[in-house]
């Protein structure tokens, strides 16, 4: 096996007393080993080159493009020099709006080489969302794809955006990014003689934006720059400056801004430092026991921490290869990529693994080299976990919990944890992280009792960009990040996520947490996935509704559900409304959108009552 700096380290080591609750309270502190590294993302790239420079760094299965760590660094330096030629300096914001492409990873490292802050734009964003994000951070450069096939994240949703052009290809919905940017900034179609040098222009609705860089070939707006042009823009002086600038960067500098989902208001820009994400990536790699010989399949999006940190940076920390299956996830493409490129690890959310296991071509793919990976984003049903371990050979798969604001992972299971522990818990606390579970008054609860999960340590974000009040609401004066997640920690230090504080529904004065009901429903042999939420009721306040995905779309009756749940959960928790659906509305990262389900259900109920 290759050199592994984490050979003696595993998150959640059952013999590690430091990860157990202390003082009879739900407070845990992670191990102090391995030590934190005070380095930048740029230095992490240099380390990957030192360790395995000629080895594969990134592989894009859909285009059959491969970069070694050496060639990735060379390309990142070309981009960095090109950005310098555009006038970009340390601390300036460079936004990227694209699905998973090779240019995304080059931009990730290229901006890091000169200390520019990469702003991740959700590929599903439409005109108003893009305008808000770019103006919030005052982005000077936007790197953008031409379009995005929204195979997953917009399912079950409708949009009335005037700037949105959609087409149906292979059942997918496509967003025309060029049309959207033209709608926001019509000035981009003026000839370059009417604008500044190197495509610089001024847009009334995007006053800070100076340059738009377009990926791929095709007809471009007059004032935009092609990616290939940007890479060749720099002169010798710009190229010579890159290494000098890189060596002067501070690991505490902000290097990445990621916008939260914004389901409870305008999106907030979580601002992460080099120190945040480099160390979180290292510890996630250690938990999986990755080495330079591993090849990690990544079907999750780069714009999110799952792809950017747990995929790219985790592999960079040990010199492993990242295999991207395509621009977006499909089960068929993922299985093909894992087999063809001989992946040893695979990341994903439970719905992705379920889709792969149910794929009709599943048995035709060689998954024999798979060993580990990360499951995150939602609870994984027991049967699915067992099939992942047995049929996909991922005996050492890990489960991780976190959020964008914590870089992202705070808890992760060990490769030695039982399947039951990996299904019912999210493992034990990461190194150098403190966690406490508090009640509504802020007091730490006893082990096993439920409360809000709060975390403190190196991984907590710098804050929300240009939003001091929201930052103060999230991070208290003592440095604790209040996650909004309800959780318990048992006497061995294993954490169980109960649900979101905002997901709780109240029926007839009784507090109900959907996660408990979902776990009960998914034990039914006909049910593959379940999502539970509340809908308004005139007498009870709310009533319990469940959306279900069943095997082969078989129908299931409400009486059947009631009989199955009776005796397992309290009767006031048993769903009173159910719908069998083909798919849930999802975010781009594969998380179910309960607010969209609730809106659809309320619309259906209102329509029924009106008729």
XYZ file of C-alpha atoms in Angstrom:
611
model
C 0.000 0.000 0.000
C 1.076 3.624 -0.513
C 2.321 5.906 2.196
C -0.581 6.738 4.518
C -0.103 9.519 7.092
C -3.266 8.275 8.835
C -2.265 4.619 9.102
C -2.858 4.505 12.857
C -5.819 6.854 12.869
C -9.511 6.092 12.538
C -12.374 8.381 13.468
C -14.589 6.723 16.027
C -11.992 4.308 17.374
C -13.937 2.265 19.929
C -10.990 2.367 22.336
C -10.711 6.159 22.289
C -12.085 7.492 25.581
C -11.739 11.110 24.423
C -14.747 10.666 22.125
C -17.022 9.559 24.990
C -19.246 11.975 26.951
C -17.545 13.678 29.863
C -18.856 14.588 33.309
C -22.189 12.825 32.848
C -23.139 15.303 30.122
C -23.646 15.154 26.358
C -20.311 16.839 25.693
C -17.614 15.172 23.605
C -14.195 16.343 22.459
C -12.361 14.715 19.588
C -8.859 13.329 19.729
C -5.885 15.675 19.417
C -4.281 13.247 16.973
C -3.342 13.581 14.232
C -2.322 17.231 14.718
C -3.891 20.027 12.722
C -1.917 21.261 9.701
C -1.575 25.023 9.324
C -1.325 25.017 5.536
C -3.176 26.439 2.542
C -5.054 24.668 -0.234
C -2.168 25.624 -2.510
C 0.312 23.907 -0.199
C -1.948 20.846 -0.065
C -1.704 20.643 -3.859
C 2.084 20.891 -3.633
C 2.114 18.045 -1.096
C 0.023 15.869 -3.413
C 2.559 16.534 -6.170
C 5.439 15.687 -3.838
C 3.755 12.459 -2.771
C 2.286 11.181 -6.032
C 2.872 13.805 -8.720
C 2.818 11.433 -11.670
C -0.218 9.570 -10.366
C -3.775 10.271 -11.470
C -5.354 13.264 -9.740
C -8.699 13.751 -11.467
C -10.452 11.568 -14.019
C -13.611 12.600 -15.877
C -15.327 9.460 -17.077
C -17.774 11.157 -19.455
C -14.993 12.853 -21.445
C -12.218 10.338 -20.688
C -9.920 13.151 -19.527
C -7.250 12.482 -16.900
C -4.869 14.851 -15.129
C -1.917 13.837 -12.984
C -1.233 15.893 -9.887
C 1.650 17.526 -11.760
C -0.484 18.423 -14.779
C -3.331 19.635 -12.563
C -0.962 22.001 -10.765
C 0.427 23.230 -14.075
C -3.072 23.949 -15.383
C -4.051 25.616 -12.083
C -1.031 27.897 -12.384
C -2.047 28.828 -15.938
C -5.466 29.850 -14.655
C -3.962 31.715 -11.697
C -1.719 33.698 -14.042
C -4.667 34.423 -16.333
C -6.678 35.756 -13.401
C -3.754 37.977 -12.419
C -3.765 39.336 -15.974
C -7.438 40.232 -15.486
C -6.491 42.194 -12.376
C -7.682 39.640 -9.815
C -5.898 39.904 -6.482
C -5.844 38.117 -3.137
C -9.277 38.311 -1.525
C -11.169 39.110 -4.752
C -14.148 36.857 -5.417
C -14.259 34.557 -8.436
C -17.586 32.751 -8.893
C -18.078 29.453 -10.701
C -21.457 28.340 -12.021
C -21.091 24.928 -13.551
C -21.860 21.243 -13.108
C -18.987 18.815 -12.508
C -16.346 19.557 -15.147
C -12.559 19.502 -15.234
C -12.491 23.315 -15.292
C -14.244 23.362 -11.915
C -11.348 21.555 -10.225
C -8.781 23.685 -12.051
C -10.625 26.786 -10.813
C -10.671 25.394 -7.280
C -6.888 25.149 -7.188
C -6.138 28.060 -9.537
C -7.923 30.578 -7.332
C -6.267 29.056 -4.263
C -2.798 29.576 -5.789
C -3.219 33.378 -5.635
C -5.614 33.679 -2.691
C -8.710 34.619 -4.688
C -11.911 33.455 -2.996
C -13.840 30.852 -4.992
C -17.605 31.368 -4.801
C -19.584 28.189 -5.492
C -22.797 28.890 -7.394
C -25.443 26.171 -7.288
C -25.813 24.763 -10.827
C -29.592 24.820 -10.355
C -29.686 28.580 -9.705
C -31.851 30.662 -11.970
C -31.793 34.376 -12.725
C -32.866 35.893 -9.388
C -30.722 33.493 -7.361
C -27.647 34.136 -9.491
C -28.126 37.894 -9.297
C -28.405 37.771 -5.516
C -25.310 35.596 -5.069
C -23.046 37.576 -7.398
C -24.050 40.896 -5.881
C -23.854 39.646 -2.299
C -20.178 38.743 -2.623
C -19.389 41.403 -5.254
C -17.854 38.827 -7.572
C -15.450 40.296 -10.158
C -15.296 37.205 -12.368
C -17.923 34.598 -13.253
C -16.724 31.314 -14.752
C -19.749 29.591 -16.246
C -20.798 26.572 -18.262
C -23.131 26.979 -21.201
C -25.880 24.823 -19.762
C -26.725 22.334 -17.048
C -28.740 19.150 -17.361
C -30.783 19.136 -14.181
C -31.365 15.416 -13.990
C -32.174 15.311 -10.326
C -32.359 18.533 -8.418
C -35.432 20.051 -10.081
C -37.591 16.917 -10.207
C -41.143 17.611 -9.187
C -40.659 21.377 -9.356
C -41.915 24.018 -11.738
C -40.337 27.344 -12.566
C -41.833 30.423 -14.189
C -38.546 32.281 -14.635
C -38.699 34.303 -17.851
C -34.991 33.750 -18.436
C -35.167 30.014 -18.128
C -35.111 27.902 -21.251
C -35.741 24.220 -20.835
C -35.636 21.233 -23.107
C -36.403 17.607 -22.525
C -33.518 15.331 -23.465
C -33.455 11.793 -22.139
C -35.966 12.892 -19.509
C -33.757 15.697 -18.241
C -34.413 19.370 -17.800
C -31.746 21.737 -19.119
C -30.920 25.280 -17.993
C -29.495 27.646 -20.587
C -26.889 29.621 -18.645
C -26.068 31.881 -21.603
C -29.705 32.991 -21.819
C -29.788 33.660 -18.089
C -26.639 35.821 -18.042
C -27.861 37.731 -21.102
C -31.104 38.456 -19.290
C -29.230 39.731 -16.225
C -26.507 41.587 -18.101
C -27.549 42.520 -21.648
C -24.437 44.707 -21.750
C -22.433 41.519 -22.307
C -23.543 41.475 -25.949
C -21.887 44.787 -26.740
C -18.742 44.577 -28.827
C -15.470 44.617 -26.921
C -14.634 48.032 -28.385
C -17.541 49.421 -26.368
C -16.231 47.751 -23.233
C -12.829 47.597 -21.570
C -9.743 45.522 -22.273
C -9.813 41.716 -21.999
C -13.597 41.645 -22.179
C -14.168 43.887 -19.164
C -17.681 45.287 -19.124
C -20.148 47.020 -16.823
C -23.596 45.575 -16.100
C -26.160 47.737 -14.361
C -27.714 44.840 -12.408
C -24.318 43.267 -11.623
C -22.171 46.323 -10.887
C -19.163 44.493 -9.386
C -18.887 41.901 -12.160
C -16.159 42.720 -14.684
C -15.549 39.486 -16.586
C -17.534 36.442 -17.714
C -15.544 33.362 -18.714
C -17.443 30.744 -20.742
C -16.531 27.055 -20.761
C -16.624 24.938 -23.904
C -17.089 25.822 -27.541
C -19.917 27.735 -29.154
C -21.161 31.212 -29.955
C -20.446 33.542 -27.046
C -21.661 36.968 -25.973
C -19.349 39.621 -27.446
C -17.809 40.742 -24.148
C -17.254 37.286 -22.683
C -13.950 35.402 -22.624
C -13.403 31.799 -23.595
C -11.779 29.579 -20.969
C -8.988 28.771 -23.426
C -8.374 32.491 -23.948
C -8.110 33.089 -20.220
C -5.497 30.347 -19.831
C -3.333 31.924 -22.543
C -3.855 35.522 -21.442
C -0.952 35.849 -19.015
C 2.519 37.044 -19.881
C 5.802 35.858 -18.345
C 5.551 38.380 -15.512
C 2.127 37.106 -14.425
C 3.259 33.485 -14.539
C 6.361 34.306 -12.512
C 4.263 35.936 -9.789
C 2.106 32.889 -9.051
C 4.559 30.909 -6.923
C 5.607 33.981 -4.971
C 2.018 34.917 -4.181
C 1.184 31.357 -3.193
C 3.958 31.238 -0.598
C 2.675 34.405 1.106
C -0.908 33.243 1.703
C -2.266 32.797 5.229
C -4.111 29.523 6.048
C -6.639 31.598 7.994
C -7.563 33.570 4.871
C -11.053 32.944 3.497
C -10.770 30.837 0.363
C -14.292 29.615 -0.373
C -17.873 30.892 -0.109
C -20.750 28.425 -0.326
C -24.368 29.523 -0.239
C -26.795 27.697 2.008
C -30.076 26.432 0.598
C -32.037 29.492 1.649
C -35.236 27.561 2.460
C -35.851 29.853 5.457
C -34.900 33.105 3.723
C -32.257 34.504 1.415
C -29.231 32.231 0.936
C -26.326 32.925 3.279
C -22.714 32.758 2.126
C -20.824 30.451 4.478
C -17.211 31.607 4.335
C -14.537 28.948 4.801
C -10.776 29.291 5.231
C -7.918 27.166 3.924
C -7.442 25.907 7.500
C -11.107 24.872 7.742
C -11.358 22.749 4.644
C -7.810 21.371 4.397
C -7.988 19.781 7.833
C -11.538 18.511 7.453
C -10.513 16.846 4.200
C -7.519 15.236 5.917
C -9.604 13.767 8.731
C -12.258 12.432 6.336
C -9.541 10.738 4.290
C -8.132 9.285 7.484
C -11.489 7.887 8.544
C -11.700 6.004 5.243
C -8.028 4.999 5.513
C -7.326 6.312 2.022
C -3.872 6.053 0.461
C -2.289 7.258 -2.768
C -3.371 3.990 -4.388
C -7.092 4.670 -3.938
C -9.489 5.890 -6.610
C -12.597 7.615 -5.255
C -15.778 7.758 -7.338
C -17.542 11.108 -6.957
C -21.061 11.464 -8.394
C -21.937 14.248 -5.922
C -21.680 17.908 -7.031
C -18.476 19.895 -6.769
C -20.331 23.061 -5.828
C -21.072 21.457 -2.444
C -18.602 20.456 0.275
C -19.344 16.788 -0.414
C -17.634 16.933 -3.795
C -15.186 19.777 -3.241
C -13.859 18.832 0.223
C -14.697 15.151 0.820
C -13.910 14.359 -2.801
C -11.160 16.559 -4.239
C -9.349 17.800 -1.133
C -9.589 14.496 0.750
C -7.901 12.795 -2.199
C -5.328 15.586 -2.465
C -4.413 15.044 1.180
C -3.088 11.552 0.374
C -2.415 11.801 -3.369
C -5.356 9.576 -4.342
C -7.349 9.902 -7.585
C -10.828 11.409 -7.925
C -13.067 9.832 -10.567
C -15.970 12.047 -11.626
C -18.782 10.106 -13.259
C -20.178 12.986 -15.321
C -21.702 16.435 -15.060
C -24.561 15.105 -12.934
C -25.452 11.825 -11.290
C -27.052 8.922 -13.079
C -26.960 5.383 -11.737
C -25.845 3.893 -15.047
C -22.963 6.331 -15.545
C -21.781 5.900 -11.962
C -21.737 2.115 -12.147
C -19.922 2.265 -15.485
C -17.297 4.697 -14.147
C -16.669 2.712 -10.962
C -16.164 -0.453 -12.994
C -14.163 1.053 -15.860
C -11.808 3.121 -13.717
C -11.479 0.515 -10.959
C -12.654 2.679 -8.085
C -11.870 1.586 -4.539
C -14.197 4.102 -2.867
C -17.513 5.736 -3.724
C -19.315 8.738 -2.243
C -23.041 9.419 -2.381
C -26.309 10.096 -0.627
C -28.632 7.142 0.119
C -30.890 7.866 -2.862
C -27.911 7.514 -5.193
C -26.959 4.139 -3.767
C -30.584 2.969 -3.925
C -30.742 3.977 -7.607
C -27.550 2.061 -8.359
C -28.679 -1.060 -6.515
C -32.013 -1.014 -8.350
C -30.428 -0.378 -11.773
C -31.217 -3.160 -14.232
C -27.559 -3.314 -15.340
C -26.196 -3.524 -11.781
C -25.036 -7.139 -12.053
C -23.129 -6.427 -15.269
C -20.587 -4.130 -13.595
C -17.425 -5.156 -11.772
C -17.458 -3.490 -8.350
C -15.031 -5.931 -6.783
C -12.420 -3.301 -5.897
C -14.808 -1.072 -3.949
C -13.977 -0.937 -0.247
C -15.009 2.321 1.356
C -16.546 5.739 0.769
C -18.874 8.188 2.469
C -22.660 8.135 2.744
C -24.109 11.468 3.820
C -26.990 13.861 3.438
C -29.796 11.676 4.824
C -30.395 8.522 6.907
C -29.542 5.264 5.160
C -32.084 2.427 5.549
C -30.713 -0.770 7.100
C -31.461 -2.932 4.067
C -29.724 -0.424 1.798
C -26.659 -0.331 4.053
C -26.446 -4.108 4.068
C -26.732 -4.234 0.276
C -24.061 -1.543 -0.101
C -21.713 -3.546 2.099
C -22.492 -6.931 0.567
C -23.474 -6.381 -3.069
C -21.222 -3.372 -3.715
C -18.362 -4.804 -1.609
C -18.141 -1.588 0.454
C -17.514 -3.338 3.742
C -15.687 -0.287 5.122
C -18.131 2.392 3.969
C -18.466 5.270 6.444
C -21.373 7.533 7.380
C -20.683 11.237 7.893
C -22.634 14.114 9.404
C -21.985 17.800 9.035
C -23.045 21.028 7.403
C -21.505 23.578 5.067
C -20.821 25.908 7.992
C -18.558 23.286 9.621
C -16.387 22.542 6.571
C -18.440 20.150 6.571
C -17.947 16.996 8.728
C -18.205 16.844 12.537
C -19.066 13.149 13.045
C -18.040 10.112 11.023
C -18.338 6.398 11.571
C -15.346 4.095 11.743
C -14.652 1.406 9.170
C -14.979 -1.031 12.080
C -18.433 0.083 13.251
C -21.250 -2.439 12.859
C -23.883 -1.988 10.128
C -26.400 -1.212 12.891
C -24.200 1.596 14.199
C -23.715 2.988 10.698
C -27.469 3.031 10.110
C -28.678 4.312 13.474
C -25.846 6.788 14.201
C -23.423 9.078 12.386
C -20.434 7.728 14.277
C -18.260 9.589 16.739
C -16.782 13.065 16.861
C -13.965 14.090 14.524
C -10.511 15.055 15.849
C -10.086 18.576 17.250
C -13.861 19.163 17.389
C -16.038 19.734 20.458
C -19.748 18.952 20.444
C -22.462 19.471 23.031
C -26.190 18.746 23.030
C -28.213 21.513 24.675
C -31.823 22.046 25.725
C -33.933 25.075 24.846
C -32.361 27.057 27.706
C -28.818 26.251 26.582
C -28.054 23.695 29.287
C -26.107 20.565 28.338
C -28.348 17.499 28.565
C -27.444 14.063 29.923
C -26.229 11.321 27.534
C -29.111 9.869 25.545
C -31.287 12.947 25.946
C -32.356 14.972 22.942
C -31.377 18.557 22.210
C -29.744 20.868 19.694
C -26.310 19.862 18.442
C -23.693 22.609 18.815
C -20.107 22.327 17.620
C -16.898 24.274 18.170
C -13.394 23.980 16.800
C -11.128 24.534 13.806
C -13.897 23.567 11.364
C -16.419 26.305 12.214
C -16.734 28.801 9.357
C -15.359 32.326 9.484
C -18.936 33.573 9.263
C -21.619 34.427 6.719
C -20.226 36.773 4.098
C -21.197 40.396 4.756
C -23.854 39.340 7.268
C -22.767 40.001 10.839
C -26.253 39.607 12.327
C -26.837 36.159 10.802
C -23.338 35.137 11.883
C -24.077 36.142 15.487
C -27.291 34.109 15.387
C -25.406 31.014 14.235
C -22.165 31.304 16.251
C -22.441 32.416 19.872
C -19.932 34.485 21.831
C -18.136 31.345 23.032
C -17.588 30.109 19.466
C -20.303 27.422 19.397
C -21.994 26.857 16.043
C -25.702 26.195 16.609
C -26.605 23.706 13.889
C -30.389 23.607 14.249
C -30.183 19.805 14.245
C -31.777 17.716 16.988
C -29.510 14.927 18.188
C -28.536 12.586 21.002
C -25.117 11.282 22.075
C -24.971 7.930 23.844
C -22.565 6.880 26.582
C -20.066 5.556 24.011
C -20.037 8.859 22.128
C -22.112 7.789 19.135
C -24.330 10.551 17.778
C -27.838 10.027 16.438
C -29.486 12.785 14.401
C -33.161 13.004 15.330
C -34.206 15.713 12.896
C -34.261 19.446 12.300
C -35.719 21.813 14.860
C -37.703 23.394 12.027
C -39.006 20.006 10.825
C -40.849 19.318 14.064
C -44.616 19.332 13.687
C -47.233 19.795 16.389
C -50.400 17.715 16.228
C -52.972 18.419 18.901
C -50.290 19.813 21.209
C -47.950 16.818 20.764
C -44.440 17.429 19.413
C -43.639 15.004 16.588
C -40.241 14.488 14.964
C -40.478 13.097 11.400
C -37.244 11.089 11.541
C -38.694 8.563 14.002
C -41.715 7.956 11.761
C -39.563 7.701 8.630
C -37.368 5.064 10.234
C -40.458 3.078 11.199
C -41.968 3.300 7.706
C -38.757 2.207 5.987
C -38.895 -1.067 7.877
C -41.950 -2.010 5.794
C -40.844 -4.443 3.060
C -42.683 -2.555 0.311
C -41.263 0.879 1.158
C -37.920 2.010 -0.261
C -37.924 5.604 1.016
C -40.174 7.752 3.184
C -40.450 11.465 3.895
C -42.729 12.705 6.669
C -43.908 16.280 7.217
C -46.827 18.227 8.599
C -49.695 19.873 6.750
C -52.104 22.373 8.327
C -55.284 21.091 9.986
C -58.081 23.302 11.313
C -58.603 21.405 14.583
C -55.296 19.660 15.272
C -52.969 22.391 14.052
C -51.094 19.921 11.869
C -51.578 16.377 10.680
C -48.943 13.832 9.734
C -48.350 13.254 6.029
C -45.971 10.730 4.441
C -44.685 10.604 0.898
C -43.501 7.124 -0.018
C -41.430 5.525 -2.747
C -42.340 1.846 -2.992
C -40.711 -1.112 -4.700
C -41.763 -1.209 -8.338
C -44.234 1.607 -7.562
C -46.678 -0.812 -5.967
C -49.659 0.946 -4.360
C -50.016 0.885 -0.602
C -53.106 1.779 1.405
C -53.371 4.058 4.422
C -54.908 1.236 6.468
C -51.882 -0.943 5.695
C -49.558 1.778 6.983
C -51.657 2.309 10.107
C -51.661 -1.410 10.902
C -47.914 -1.684 10.331
C -47.076 1.314 12.535
C -49.488 0.412 15.338
C -47.481 -0.799 18.299
C -44.199 0.576 16.939
C -44.887 4.289 17.353
C -47.514 6.232 19.285
C -50.851 6.423 17.495
C -50.784 10.221 17.242
C -47.588 9.851 15.154
C -49.089 7.444 12.602
C -49.521 9.153 9.192
C -53.035 10.286 8.371
C -52.212 11.152 4.773
C -49.967 9.220 2.393
C -48.949 9.540 -1.223
C -46.943 7.063 -3.278
C -44.641 8.983 -5.626
C -41.964 8.106 -8.171
C -39.425 10.579 -6.787
C -39.017 13.295 -4.186
C -38.155 16.892 -5.066
C -34.439 17.105 -4.291
C -31.692 19.658 -3.896
C -28.665 19.409 -6.181
C -26.853 17.576 -3.363
C -29.535 14.896 -3.163
C -31.387 16.089 -0.077
C -35.203 15.796 -0.074
C -37.016 19.138 -0.094
C -39.833 18.733 2.402
C -41.068 22.280 1.919
C -41.758 21.471 -1.745
C -43.605 18.289 -0.774
C -45.622 20.231 1.761
C -46.569 22.895 -0.800
C -47.622 20.251 -3.324
C -49.663 18.394 -0.719
C -51.411 21.545 0.486
C -52.238 22.462 -3.112
C -53.724 19.013 -3.664
C -55.771 19.156 -0.453
C -57.049 22.668 -1.198
C -58.050 21.611 -4.695
C -59.898 18.567 -3.330
C -61.788 20.608 -0.748
C -62.750 23.210 -3.356
C -64.224 20.565 -5.640
